Coordinates of C-alpha atoms and ligand atoms in Angstrom, one line a residue:
X23 CA -71.8 15.6 73.9
X24 CA -72.2 17.9 70.6
X25 CA -74.1 21.1 71.1
X26 CA -77.7 21.8 71.3
X27 CA -78.9 24.7 69.3
X28 CA -82.4 26.8 70.3
X29 CA -84.0 27.7 67.3
X30 CA -86.9 30.5 66.9
X31 CA -88.4 30.0 63.7
X32 CA -90.3 33.2 63.2
X33 CA -92.7 34.4 60.7
X34 CA -90.6 37.4 59.7
X35 CA -87.1 36.6 61.5
X36 CA -85.7 33.8 62.5
X37 CA -82.6 33.4 65.4
X38 CA -80.4 30.8 66.8
X39 CA -78.9 30.6 70.2
X40 CA -76.9 28.0 72.4
X41 CA -76.0 27.6 75.8
X42 CA -72.8 28.6 77.2
X43 CA -72.3 27.5 80.6
X44 CA -75.5 29.1 82.1
X45 CA -76.2 31.8 79.7
X46 CA -77.9 31.3 76.4
X47 CA -75.9 33.1 73.4
X48 CA -77.3 34.1 70.3
X49 CA -75.1 33.1 67.1
X50 CA -74.7 35.5 64.5
X51 CA -75.7 34.6 61.1
X52 CA -73.1 34.3 57.8
X53 CA -73.5 38.2 57.5
X54 CA -73.0 38.7 61.3
X55 CA -76.6 39.4 61.8
X56 CA -78.1 38.2 65.0
X57 CA -81.7 37.4 63.4
X58 CA -82.1 36.1 59.7
X59 CA -85.3 36.8 57.7
X60 CA -87.4 33.8 57.3
X61 CA -87.6 34.3 53.3
X62 CA -86.5 31.8 50.7
X63 CA -86.5 33.0 47.1
X64 CA -85.7 30.8 43.8
X65 CA -83.9 32.2 41.4
X66 CA -84.4 31.6 37.6
X67 CA -81.3 29.0 37.4
X68 CA -83.5 27.5 40.5
X69 CA -80.5 28.6 43.2
X70 CA -82.4 28.8 46.6
X71 CA -81.4 32.1 48.5
X72 CA -82.1 32.1 52.3
X73 CA -82.4 35.4 54.7
X74 CA -81.3 38.7 53.9
X75 CA -80.2 37.2 50.0
X76 CA -83.5 36.2 49.5
X77 CA -85.1 39.3 51.0
X78 CA -83.4 41.4 48.2
X79 CA -85.0 39.6 45.5
X80 CA -88.4 40.0 46.8
X81 CA -89.0 43.0 44.4
X82 CA -87.8 41.5 41.4
X83 CA -89.0 37.8 41.8
X84 CA -92.2 38.4 43.9
X85 CA -93.9 35.1 42.5
X86 CA -90.8 32.8 43.9
X87 CA -89.7 34.6 47.1
X88 CA -91.6 33.3 50.0
X89 CA -92.1 34.9 53.5
X90 CA -94.4 34.5 56.4
X91 CA -94.4 30.8 55.5
X92 CA -95.0 30.1 59.5
X93 CA -98.7 31.1 59.1
X94 CA -98.9 28.2 56.1
X95 CA -97.4 25.5 58.5
X96 CA -99.6 22.6 59.4
X97 CA -102.8 24.2 57.6
X98 CA -105.4 23.3 54.7
X99 CA -105.4 25.1 51.4
X100 CA -109.7 25.7 51.7
X101 CA -109.2 27.1 55.0
X102 CA -110.7 30.8 55.7
X103 CA -107.4 31.7 56.8
X104 CA -105.0 30.4 54.4
X105 CA -107.8 31.8 51.7
X106 CA -107.3 35.3 53.3
X107 CA -103.7 34.9 53.4
X108 CA -103.4 33.8 49.4
X109 CA -105.4 37.2 48.5
X110 CA -102.8 39.1 50.1
X111 CA -99.3 37.6 49.2
X112 CA -97.2 37.7 45.9
X113 CA -96.5 34.3 45.7
X114 CA -99.3 31.3 44.7
X115 CA -100.9 28.7 46.9
X116 CA -102.6 25.3 46.0
X117 CA -103.7 22.3 47.8
X118 CA -102.0 18.8 47.8
X119 CA -103.9 16.1 47.6
X120 CA -104.6 15.4 51.4
X121 CA -106.0 19.3 51.4
X122 CA -102.6 20.7 52.8
X123 CA -101.8 23.8 51.8
X124 CA -98.5 24.0 49.0
X125 CA -96.5 26.8 47.6
X126 CA -96.8 26.8 43.8
X127 CA -93.6 28.3 42.4
X128 CA -92.9 28.7 38.8
X129 CA -90.6 25.7 38.8
X130 CA -92.6 23.2 41.5
X131 CA -94.7 23.0 44.1
X132 CA -93.1 22.9 47.6
X133 CA -94.6 22.5 51.1
X134 CA -94.3 24.7 54.2
X135 CA -92.4 22.2 56.0
X136 CA -89.8 22.2 53.0
X137 CA -89.5 25.8 52.9
X138 CA -89.4 26.3 57.0
X139 CA -86.6 23.5 56.8
X140 CA -84.1 25.3 54.2
X141 CA -84.4 28.2 56.9
X142 CA -83.5 26.0 59.8
X143 CA -81.0 24.5 57.5
X144 CA -79.2 27.9 57.1
X145 CA -79.3 28.5 61.2
X146 CA -77.7 25.1 61.4
X147 CA -75.0 26.2 59.2
X148 CA -74.5 29.1 60.7
X149 CA -74.3 27.5 64.2
X150 CA -71.8 24.5 62.5
X151 CA -69.7 27.6 61.3
X152 CA -69.5 29.0 64.6
X153 CA -68.6 25.7 66.4
X154 CA -66.5 24.5 63.8
X155 CA -68.6 21.0 63.9
X156 CA -71.6 19.0 63.2
X157 CA -74.6 20.1 64.9
X158 CA -77.4 17.5 65.2
X159 CA -79.9 18.5 67.9
X160 CA -82.2 21.1 68.7
X161 CA -85.0 22.8 70.6
X162 CA -87.3 24.8 68.6
X163 CA -89.9 27.0 69.8
X164 CA -93.5 27.5 68.3
X165 CA -96.3 30.1 69.2
X166 CA -97.8 29.0 72.3
X167 CA -101.4 28.7 70.2
X168 CA -99.9 26.4 67.8
X169 CA -102.4 23.3 67.5
X170 CA -100.8 19.7 67.0
X171 CA -101.0 19.9 62.7
X172 CA -98.8 23.0 63.4
X173 CA -96.3 21.7 65.8
X174 CA -95.8 18.5 63.8
X175 CA -95.3 20.4 60.9
X176 CA -92.2 22.2 62.3
X177 CA -90.8 19.2 64.2
X178 CA -90.6 17.9 60.2
X179 CA -89.1 20.7 58.9
X180 CA -86.4 20.7 61.7
X181 CA -86.0 16.8 60.7
X182 CA -85.9 17.6 56.7
X183 CA -83.0 19.9 58.0
X184 CA -81.4 17.1 59.9
X185 CA -81.8 18.0 62.9
X186 CA -83.4 15.7 65.7
X187 CA -86.2 17.8 67.9
X188 CA -85.3 17.5 71.8
X189 CA -88.0 19.5 72.7
X190 CA -90.7 21.6 71.1
X191 CA -91.4 24.6 73.5
X192 CA -93.7 27.6 73.6
X193 CA -92.5 30.6 72.8
X194 CA -93.7 32.8 75.5
X195 CA -92.1 30.2 78.0
X196 CA -89.0 30.1 76.2
X197 CA -88.5 33.9 76.6
X198 CA -89.7 33.9 80.7
X199 CA -87.3 31.4 81.0
X200 CA -84.5 33.6 79.5
X201 CA -85.8 36.4 81.7
X202 CA -86.5 34.4 84.8
X203 CA -83.2 33.0 85.0
X204 CA -81.3 36.2 84.6
X205 CA -83.3 38.2 86.6
X206 CA -83.7 35.2 89.3
X207 CA -87.6 36.5 89.7
X208 CA -90.3 35.1 91.3
X209 CA -94.1 36.0 91.1
X210 CA -96.6 36.1 88.1
X211 CA -95.0 37.3 84.9
X212 CA -97.3 38.5 81.5
X213 CA -95.7 37.6 78.1
X214 CA -97.2 39.8 76.0
X215 CA -95.5 38.2 72.7
X216 CA -96.4 40.4 69.4
X217 CA -94.2 39.0 66.3
X218 CA -94.8 39.3 62.7
X219 CA -97.6 37.0 62.3
X220 CA -98.7 36.2 65.7
X221 CA -100.1 37.2 69.0
X222 CA -99.5 35.2 72.2
X223 CA -100.2 36.2 75.9
X224 CA -99.2 33.9 78.5
X225 CA -99.8 33.8 82.5
X226 CA -96.3 32.2 84.1
X227 CA -95.9 31.7 87.8
X228 CA -92.3 31.4 88.8
X229 CA -91.1 30.6 92.3
X230 CA -87.6 29.1 93.3
X231 CA -86.4 27.3 89.8
X232 CA -90.3 26.0 89.0
X233 CA -91.9 28.1 85.6
X234 CA -95.6 27.0 85.8
X235 CA -97.6 28.4 82.5
X236 CA -100.9 29.3 84.3
X237 CA -102.7 30.3 81.0
X238 CA -102.2 30.9 77.2
X239 CA -104.2 32.7 74.9
X240 CA -104.2 34.2 71.3
X241 CA -104.5 35.0 67.8
X242 CA -102.8 33.4 65.1
X243 CA -103.7 36.0 62.5
X244 CA -102.4 39.6 64.5
X245 CA -99.1 40.6 64.3
X246 CA -96.9 43.3 62.9
X247 CA -97.8 42.6 58.9
X248 CA -101.2 43.6 60.3
X249 CA -99.8 47.2 61.5
X250 CA -97.7 47.5 58.0
X251 CA -101.2 46.8 55.8
X252 CA -102.8 49.9 57.4
X253 CA -99.9 51.9 56.1
X254 CA -100.0 50.4 53.2
X255 CA -103.7 50.8 52.6
X256 CA -103.5 54.5 53.9
X257 CA -100.5 55.0 51.1
X258 CA -102.9 53.3 48.3
X259 CA -105.9 55.3 49.3
X260 CA -103.5 58.8 49.6
X261 CA -102.2 57.9 45.9
X262 CA -105.6 56.7 44.5
X263 CA -106.9 60.5 46.0
X264 CA -103.8 62.9 44.4
X265 CA -102.8 61.1 41.5
X266 CA -106.3 59.1 40.5
X267 CA -104.1 56.2 39.9
X268 CA -105.3 52.8 41.7
X269 CA -101.8 50.9 42.5
X270 CA -103.5 48.5 44.6
X271 CA -103.2 45.5 41.7
X272 CA -99.6 46.5 40.7
X273 CA -97.4 43.4 42.3
X274 CA -94.5 45.4 41.9
X275 CA -95.2 48.6 43.4
X276 CA -97.0 46.9 46.2
X277 CA -94.0 45.4 47.3
X278 CA -91.9 48.4 47.3
X279 CA -95.1 50.0 49.2
X280 CA -94.8 47.1 51.7
X281 CA -91.3 47.3 52.1
X282 CA -91.3 51.1 52.7
X283 CA -94.5 50.7 55.3
X284 CA -92.6 48.5 57.9
X285 CA -89.3 50.6 57.4
X286 CA -91.9 53.4 58.6
X287 CA -93.4 51.7 61.2
X288 CA -90.3 51.0 62.8
X289 CA -89.1 54.3 62.7
X290 CA -92.2 55.9 63.8
X291 CA -91.2 53.8 67.4
X292 CA -88.1 56.2 67.7
X293 CA -89.4 59.0 66.2
X294 CA -92.5 61.7 66.0
X295 CA -92.9 61.9 62.4
X296 CA -91.5 60.0 59.2
X297 CA -91.4 60.5 55.4
X298 CA -92.6 57.7 52.9
X299 CA -90.6 58.5 49.7
X300 CA -91.0 56.1 46.4
X301 CA -90.3 57.6 43.4
X302 CA -91.3 56.3 39.8
X303 CA -93.7 54.0 41.7
X304 CA -95.8 53.8 38.6
X305 CA -96.2 55.3 35.2
X306 CA -99.6 56.5 33.7
X307 CA -99.2 56.4 30.4
X308 CA -96.0 58.3 29.4
X309 CA -95.7 60.0 32.7
X310 CA -93.9 58.3 35.7
X311 CA -95.6 58.7 39.1
X312 CA -94.1 59.2 42.4
X313 CA -95.4 58.8 45.9
X314 CA -94.4 60.9 48.7
X315 CA -96.0 60.9 52.0
X316 CA -95.5 62.1 55.8
X317 CA -97.0 60.3 58.1
X318 CA -97.1 60.9 62.3
X319 CA -97.0 58.5 65.3
X320 CA -99.9 59.7 66.3
X321 CA -101.8 59.1 62.6
X322 CA -100.2 55.7 62.7
X323 CA -101.5 55.2 66.3
X324 CA -104.7 56.4 65.3
X325 CA -104.5 53.8 61.9
X326 CA -104.0 50.9 63.9
X327 CA -105.2 51.2 67.6
X328 CA -107.9 48.5 67.2
X329 CA -105.4 46.1 66.1
X330 CA -103.7 47.1 69.5
X331 CA -107.3 46.7 71.1
X332 CA -108.2 43.6 69.7
X333 CA -105.3 42.1 72.0
X334 CA -107.1 43.2 75.6
X335 CA -110.0 40.3 75.7
X336 CA -107.2 38.0 75.1
X337 CA -105.0 39.1 78.1
X338 CA -108.7 39.7 80.1
X339 CA -109.4 35.9 79.0
X340 CA -106.0 34.1 80.1
X341 CA -105.8 36.0 83.2
X342 CA -109.5 35.0 83.9
X343 CA -108.8 31.3 83.3
X344 CA -106.2 31.3 85.9
X345 CA -108.0 33.3 88.6
X346 CA -106.0 36.5 88.5
X347 CA -106.4 40.6 87.8
X348 CA -104.0 42.5 86.5
X349 CA -102.6 43.8 89.7
X350 CA -101.5 40.3 90.3
X351 CA -98.7 40.7 87.6
X352 CA -95.8 41.1 89.1
X353 CA -93.6 41.8 85.5
X354 CA -95.1 42.2 82.2
X355 CA -92.6 40.6 79.2
X356 CA -92.9 42.2 75.8
X357 CA -91.7 39.9 73.3
X358 CA -91.0 39.9 69.4
X359 CA -90.2 43.1 67.1
X360 CA -93.8 44.7 67.3
X361 CA -93.9 44.9 71.3
X362 CA -91.1 48.0 70.4
X363 CA -94.5 50.0 69.2
X364 CA -94.8 52.9 71.7
X365 CA -98.5 52.4 71.9
X366 CA -98.3 48.7 73.0
X367 CA -96.2 49.7 75.7
X368 CA -98.5 52.1 77.0
X369 CA -101.6 50.1 76.2
X370 CA -99.8 47.0 78.3
X371 CA -98.6 49.9 81.4
X372 CA -102.1 51.0 81.7
X373 CA -103.6 47.9 81.6
X374 CA -101.1 46.4 84.2
X375 CA -100.3 49.4 85.7
X376 CA -96.9 49.0 85.5
X377 CA -93.7 49.7 82.7
X378 CA -92.7 46.3 81.1
X379 CA -89.0 45.1 81.4
X380 CA -87.2 47.2 79.4
X381 CA -83.8 45.1 79.5
X382 CA -84.8 42.1 77.2
X383 CA -83.7 42.0 73.3
X384 CA -87.3 41.3 71.9
X385 CA -85.9 39.7 68.7
X386 CA -83.4 37.2 70.5
X387 CA -84.8 36.3 73.9
X388 CA -87.3 33.4 72.7
X389 CA -84.2 31.7 71.1
X390 CA -82.0 32.1 74.1
X391 CA -84.7 30.9 76.1
X392 CA -84.8 27.5 73.9
X393 CA -81.1 27.5 74.6
X394 CA -81.5 27.5 78.1
X395 CA -84.5 25.1 77.7
X396 CA -81.7 22.6 76.3
X397 CA -79.5 22.8 79.7
X398 CA -82.8 21.9 81.7
X399 CA -83.2 18.9 79.5
X400 CA -79.7 17.9 79.7
X401 CA -77.4 19.6 81.4
X402 CA -76.5 21.2 84.6
X403 CA -79.7 23.2 85.1
X404 CA -81.5 19.6 85.0
X405 CA -81.9 19.9 88.9
X406 CA -82.5 23.7 88.9
X407 CA -85.4 24.7 86.8
X408 CA -88.6 22.6 86.4
X409 CA -90.8 23.7 83.4
X410 CA -94.5 23.0 83.6
X411 CA -96.2 23.6 80.3
X412 CA -99.7 23.5 79.2
X413 CA -101.8 22.6 76.4
X414 CA -103.3 25.6 75.0
X415 CA -105.8 23.9 73.2
X416 CA -108.8 21.4 74.0
X417 CA -108.5 17.9 72.7
X418 CA -111.5 16.1 72.3
X419 CA -113.7 14.1 70.0
X420 CA -116.8 14.1 67.8
X421 CA -120.1 13.2 69.1
X422 CA -123.8 13.4 67.7
X423 CA -125.1 16.4 65.6
X424 CA -121.5 17.9 65.1
X425 CA -120.9 18.2 69.0
X426 CA -117.4 18.9 70.1
X427 CA -116.8 16.8 73.8
X428 CA -113.4 18.1 75.2
X429 CA -111.6 15.2 77.0
X430 CA -108.0 17.4 77.9
X431 CA -109.2 20.6 78.5
X432 CA -107.4 23.7 77.6
X433 CA -104.9 25.1 80.0
X434 CA -104.2 21.4 81.1
X435 CA -100.4 20.8 82.5
X436 CA -98.4 19.1 79.8
X437 CA -97.2 16.2 79.4
X438 CA -100.6 14.5 80.3
X439 CA -102.9 11.4 79.4
X440 CA -106.1 10.8 79.8
X441 CA -108.7 7.2 79.0
X442 CA -111.9 7.2 78.4
X443 CA -114.1 4.0 77.6
X444 CA -116.3 3.4 73.9
X445 CA -118.6 1.1 73.2
X446 CA -121.0 0.2 70.2
X447 CA -124.2 1.5 69.5
X448 CA -125.6 -1.4 67.4
X449 CA -125.3 -5.0 68.2
X450 CA -122.3 -6.9 66.4
X451 CA -120.5 -3.5 65.1
X452 CA -117.4 -4.7 64.4
X453 CA -115.7 -1.3 63.7
X454 CA -116.3 2.2 66.0
X455 CA -114.8 5.5 64.4
X456 CA -113.5 8.3 66.5
X457 CA -112.7 11.8 65.3
X458 CA -110.2 13.6 67.1
X459 CA -110.6 17.5 67.4
X460 CA -108.4 20.2 68.9
X461 CA -109.8 23.8 69.5
X462 CA -112.6 25.6 71.8
X463 CA -115.9 25.6 69.5
X464 CA -118.8 23.5 70.7
X465 CA -119.4 22.6 67.5
X466 CA -117.3 19.7 66.2
X467 CA -117.2 21.0 62.3
X468 CA -115.4 24.5 63.4
X469 CA -112.3 22.8 65.0
X470 CA -109.1 21.4 63.6
X471 CA -109.5 18.1 62.5
X472 CA -106.5 16.0 64.0
X473 CA -107.0 12.3 62.8
X474 CA -110.0 9.6 62.2
X475 CA -109.5 6.6 63.9
X476 CA -111.5 3.7 63.2
X477 CA -111.3 0.8 65.7
X478 CA -111.2 -2.4 63.7
X479 CA -111.8 -6.6 64.8
X480 CA -114.0 -5.4 67.9
X481 CA -116.1 -9.2 69.0
X482 CA -119.3 -9.7 67.8
X483 CA -121.1 -8.6 71.1
X484 CA -124.7 -7.1 71.7
X485 CA -124.6 -3.0 71.5
X486 CA -123.0 -1.6 74.6
X487 CA -121.5 -4.5 75.7
X488 CA -117.7 -4.0 74.4
X489 CA -115.4 -1.8 76.0
X490 CA -112.6 0.0 74.2
X491 CA -110.4 1.9 76.3
X492 CA -109.0 4.9 74.1
X493 CA -105.8 6.8 75.6
X494 CA -105.2 10.5 74.3
X495 CA -102.0 11.7 75.2
X496 CA -100.2 15.1 74.8
X497 CA -96.6 15.0 75.4
X498 CA -94.4 17.7 76.3
X499 CA -93.7 19.1 73.0
X500 CA -97.8 19.7 72.9
X501 CA -97.8 16.5 70.6
X502 CA -101.0 14.2 70.8
X503 CA -100.9 10.4 70.6
X504 CA -103.8 8.2 70.6
X505 CA -104.0 4.3 71.3
X506 CA -106.7 1.8 72.2
X507 CA -107.2 -1.1 74.0
X508 CA -109.9 -3.8 74.5
X509 CA -110.1 -3.6 78.6
X510 CA -112.0 -7.3 78.6
X511 CA -109.0 -9.0 76.8
X512 CA -106.2 -6.2 77.3
X513 CA -105.7 -7.0 73.4
X514 CA -104.7 -3.7 71.6
X515 CA -107.1 -2.7 68.9
X516 CA -106.5 -2.3 65.7
X517 CA -106.5 1.5 65.2
X518 CA -106.4 2.7 61.6
X519 CA -104.9 6.2 61.8
X520 CA -105.9 8.5 58.7
X521 CA -104.1 11.6 60.1
X522 CA -106.1 14.6 58.3
X523 CA -103.0 16.7 57.6
X524 CA -99.2 16.7 57.6
X525 CA -96.3 15.1 55.4
X526 CA -96.4 11.4 56.1
X527 CA -92.9 9.9 57.1
X528 CA -92.0 7.9 53.8
X529 CA -92.9 11.6 52.3
X530 CA -90.1 13.4 55.0
X531 CA -87.8 10.4 54.2
X532 CA -87.8 11.1 50.5
X533 CA -87.0 14.6 50.7
X534 CA -84.2 13.9 53.7
X535 CA -82.7 11.6 50.8
X536 CA -83.2 14.2 48.1
X537 CA -81.6 16.8 50.4
X538 CA -78.7 14.2 51.1
X539 CA -78.0 13.8 47.4
X540 CA -78.3 17.1 46.7
X541 CA -75.8 18.1 49.3
X542 CA -73.4 15.2 48.2
X543 CA -73.6 16.8 44.6
X544 CA -72.6 20.1 46.1
X545 CA -69.4 18.9 48.0
X546 CA -68.3 17.2 45.0
X547 CA -68.4 19.8 42.8
X548 CA -66.7 22.3 45.7
X549 CA -63.9 19.9 45.9
Ligands
AMP1 P1 -90.2 39.1 65.2 O1 -91.2 38.2 64.8 O2 -90.5 38.8 66.5 O3 -88.9 39.3 64.6 O4 -91.2 40.2 64.9 C1 -91.0 41.1 63.6 C2 -91.9 42.3 63.3 O5 -91.8 43.2 64.3 C3 -92.1 42.9 62.2 O6 -93.4 43.0 61.8 C4 -91.5 44.0 62.1 O7 -91.3 44.7 61.3 C5 -91.5 44.3 63.6 N1 -90.7 45.3 64.2 C6 -89.5 45.4 64.3 N2 -89.1 46.3 64.9 C7 -89.7 47.4 65.0 C8 -89.8 48.6 65.7 N3 -88.6 49.4 66.3 N4 -90.9 49.0 65.6 C9 -92.3 48.3 65.5 N5 -92.1 47.2 64.9 C10 -91.2 46.5 64.8

C-alpha cells in the first residue's frame, strides 16, 4: 500500500504530513520549510509559481498573484462575503455562468478549486520527492464550519491534483487527534483555532480512544488577516496625517504595507514594541515619501481587542450547545498561527481559567492529525481510536413563505441519515420541487442553497395521496447526498438535481486531462 498524506490546506499556509508508526510527521517542502504559503502566481510567460516563489512575486505582480483562495472555495461571486473580499485584494474576481466565483487573471479565468489544486499538487510533489514514490491518497482538512459546497470544492481540488480523498476531516478535530494521541488524555477539550482567515471553536470529549465532537462553531471571516488589516489601516491613517498623502489606493504601496504589518504583528507576539520602516513607499510630485512608525504591543492590542472579543460569543454558544461551562473544560488547545498572539492566550486563559497547552506547534498540528486519521481509517490504529464528528450546519429544506425547515440539526453526529415524506398539494400533480439548504437562519433565502430537486414522474393521484420518501444523508466527510423513493411502489423517483454550485464532474475531468497533457509535455521537455 502506498503512502497516504495528511494535508492541511490553509488560508495562509499549507502543510503536509504522513504517519510513521503511530506518529504523524511533517514533510518539509522543496525549500526545506515545514509549511508552504498558500499562494499561486502566474508570470508574464504563463509560468506557475507556488508557495514562497509566488509570495515573492506578490509585490511586482499583484494582479496575477492569488492568495487566501480558501476564502473563495465553494462561494458565489454575488455573495456578500465575496463582494467584501474583492474590495480588499489586488487580483480581480468575476462570476461563472452558474454564479460561482472565478479569478480573473490577465491571461485566463481560473476557479478557486484549480488554484487550490496547484497548491495541493505542490505538496504532493514534496511528499513524492521525500518518499521517492508516487502518492495517490490523502486525508484533507477543512474548517469545521465549512458547508457542503466548500467541502465539495476542497475535495474537487484534491481530485484535480491527482489525489483520491479518503476522508475530509475538520481542522479542530484533526488538531485534537494529534494532541490526544501524544498525550493520551481524556476529558473535555476546547480547540480554539484561529488561522489566517477563519476562526473555529470546537468542544470535544475524549475518553479511552473515543473522540467525540460535541459542538463546533465559528466565523469564516475572522482570522489573522483581520489583525494585519487593522495595522494597515492604522499605518495609512498615520501616513495621511503626517505626510498629507492618501496611499490607500496605491496597490503597490499597499502590498508592501500589508507585508510589513503582518511582520510587525508576528514580532509583537514576542516583543513589546516594533518598528515599521518602509522607505520610498510613494512619491508626491518629485518628492519621495518614506513610512516609519513604531507600534507597541499595547497599542496593537488596543487596535484589535474587539477582534479577540468577537470570538467569545462563539465559544459561549458552543459550550451551551453541549451543556458545559468553561470550568468543565480540561484542556485548551490553541491552533493556527494567530493563536500565538499574547492577547488571545490571555483571553482564553481568563475565560477557561486555565492556560492553553504549550507544547503544540500550531502550524503543523492540523496536518499531523490528518496523517493520524489515515492510520485510523486504514492502519494499525483502526481499533485504537474512534472518531465521532458532527455536522457543523443544519441541513433542511425550504417550505412556505421563505421558511427554512431543518431536517438534520447542526451538531448531529455524522455519518447520519434521515428520511422525510413528501406529498403533493394539487390533484394530479406530477412533480414536486425540493430546495435543499444548509445554514442556521430561519429564513430560507438567507441560508446556502445546496441544490434544487425536482421529483418527477409522480403518478396522477388526488392531492396528498402520493408519498415520496426523501433520504437526506451526510457522510463522514460532511458531504450531503439526497435520494428519493416512492413509498407505495418502492420505485426510485426520478430526481433531477440542479446543484447550485461547484464544478461538474465533466469539468473536473477536462481539467485533469489538460493537466495530464501539460505534465506529459513537461516531462518530454525534461527528457
Ligand atoms: P495559519 O493559517 O494557521 O498558517 O495561520 C496563519 C496566520 O497566523 C497568519 O495571519 C499569520 O500572520 C499568523 N501568525 C503566524 N505567526 C504568528 C505570530 N507569531 N503571532 C501572531 N500571528 C501569527
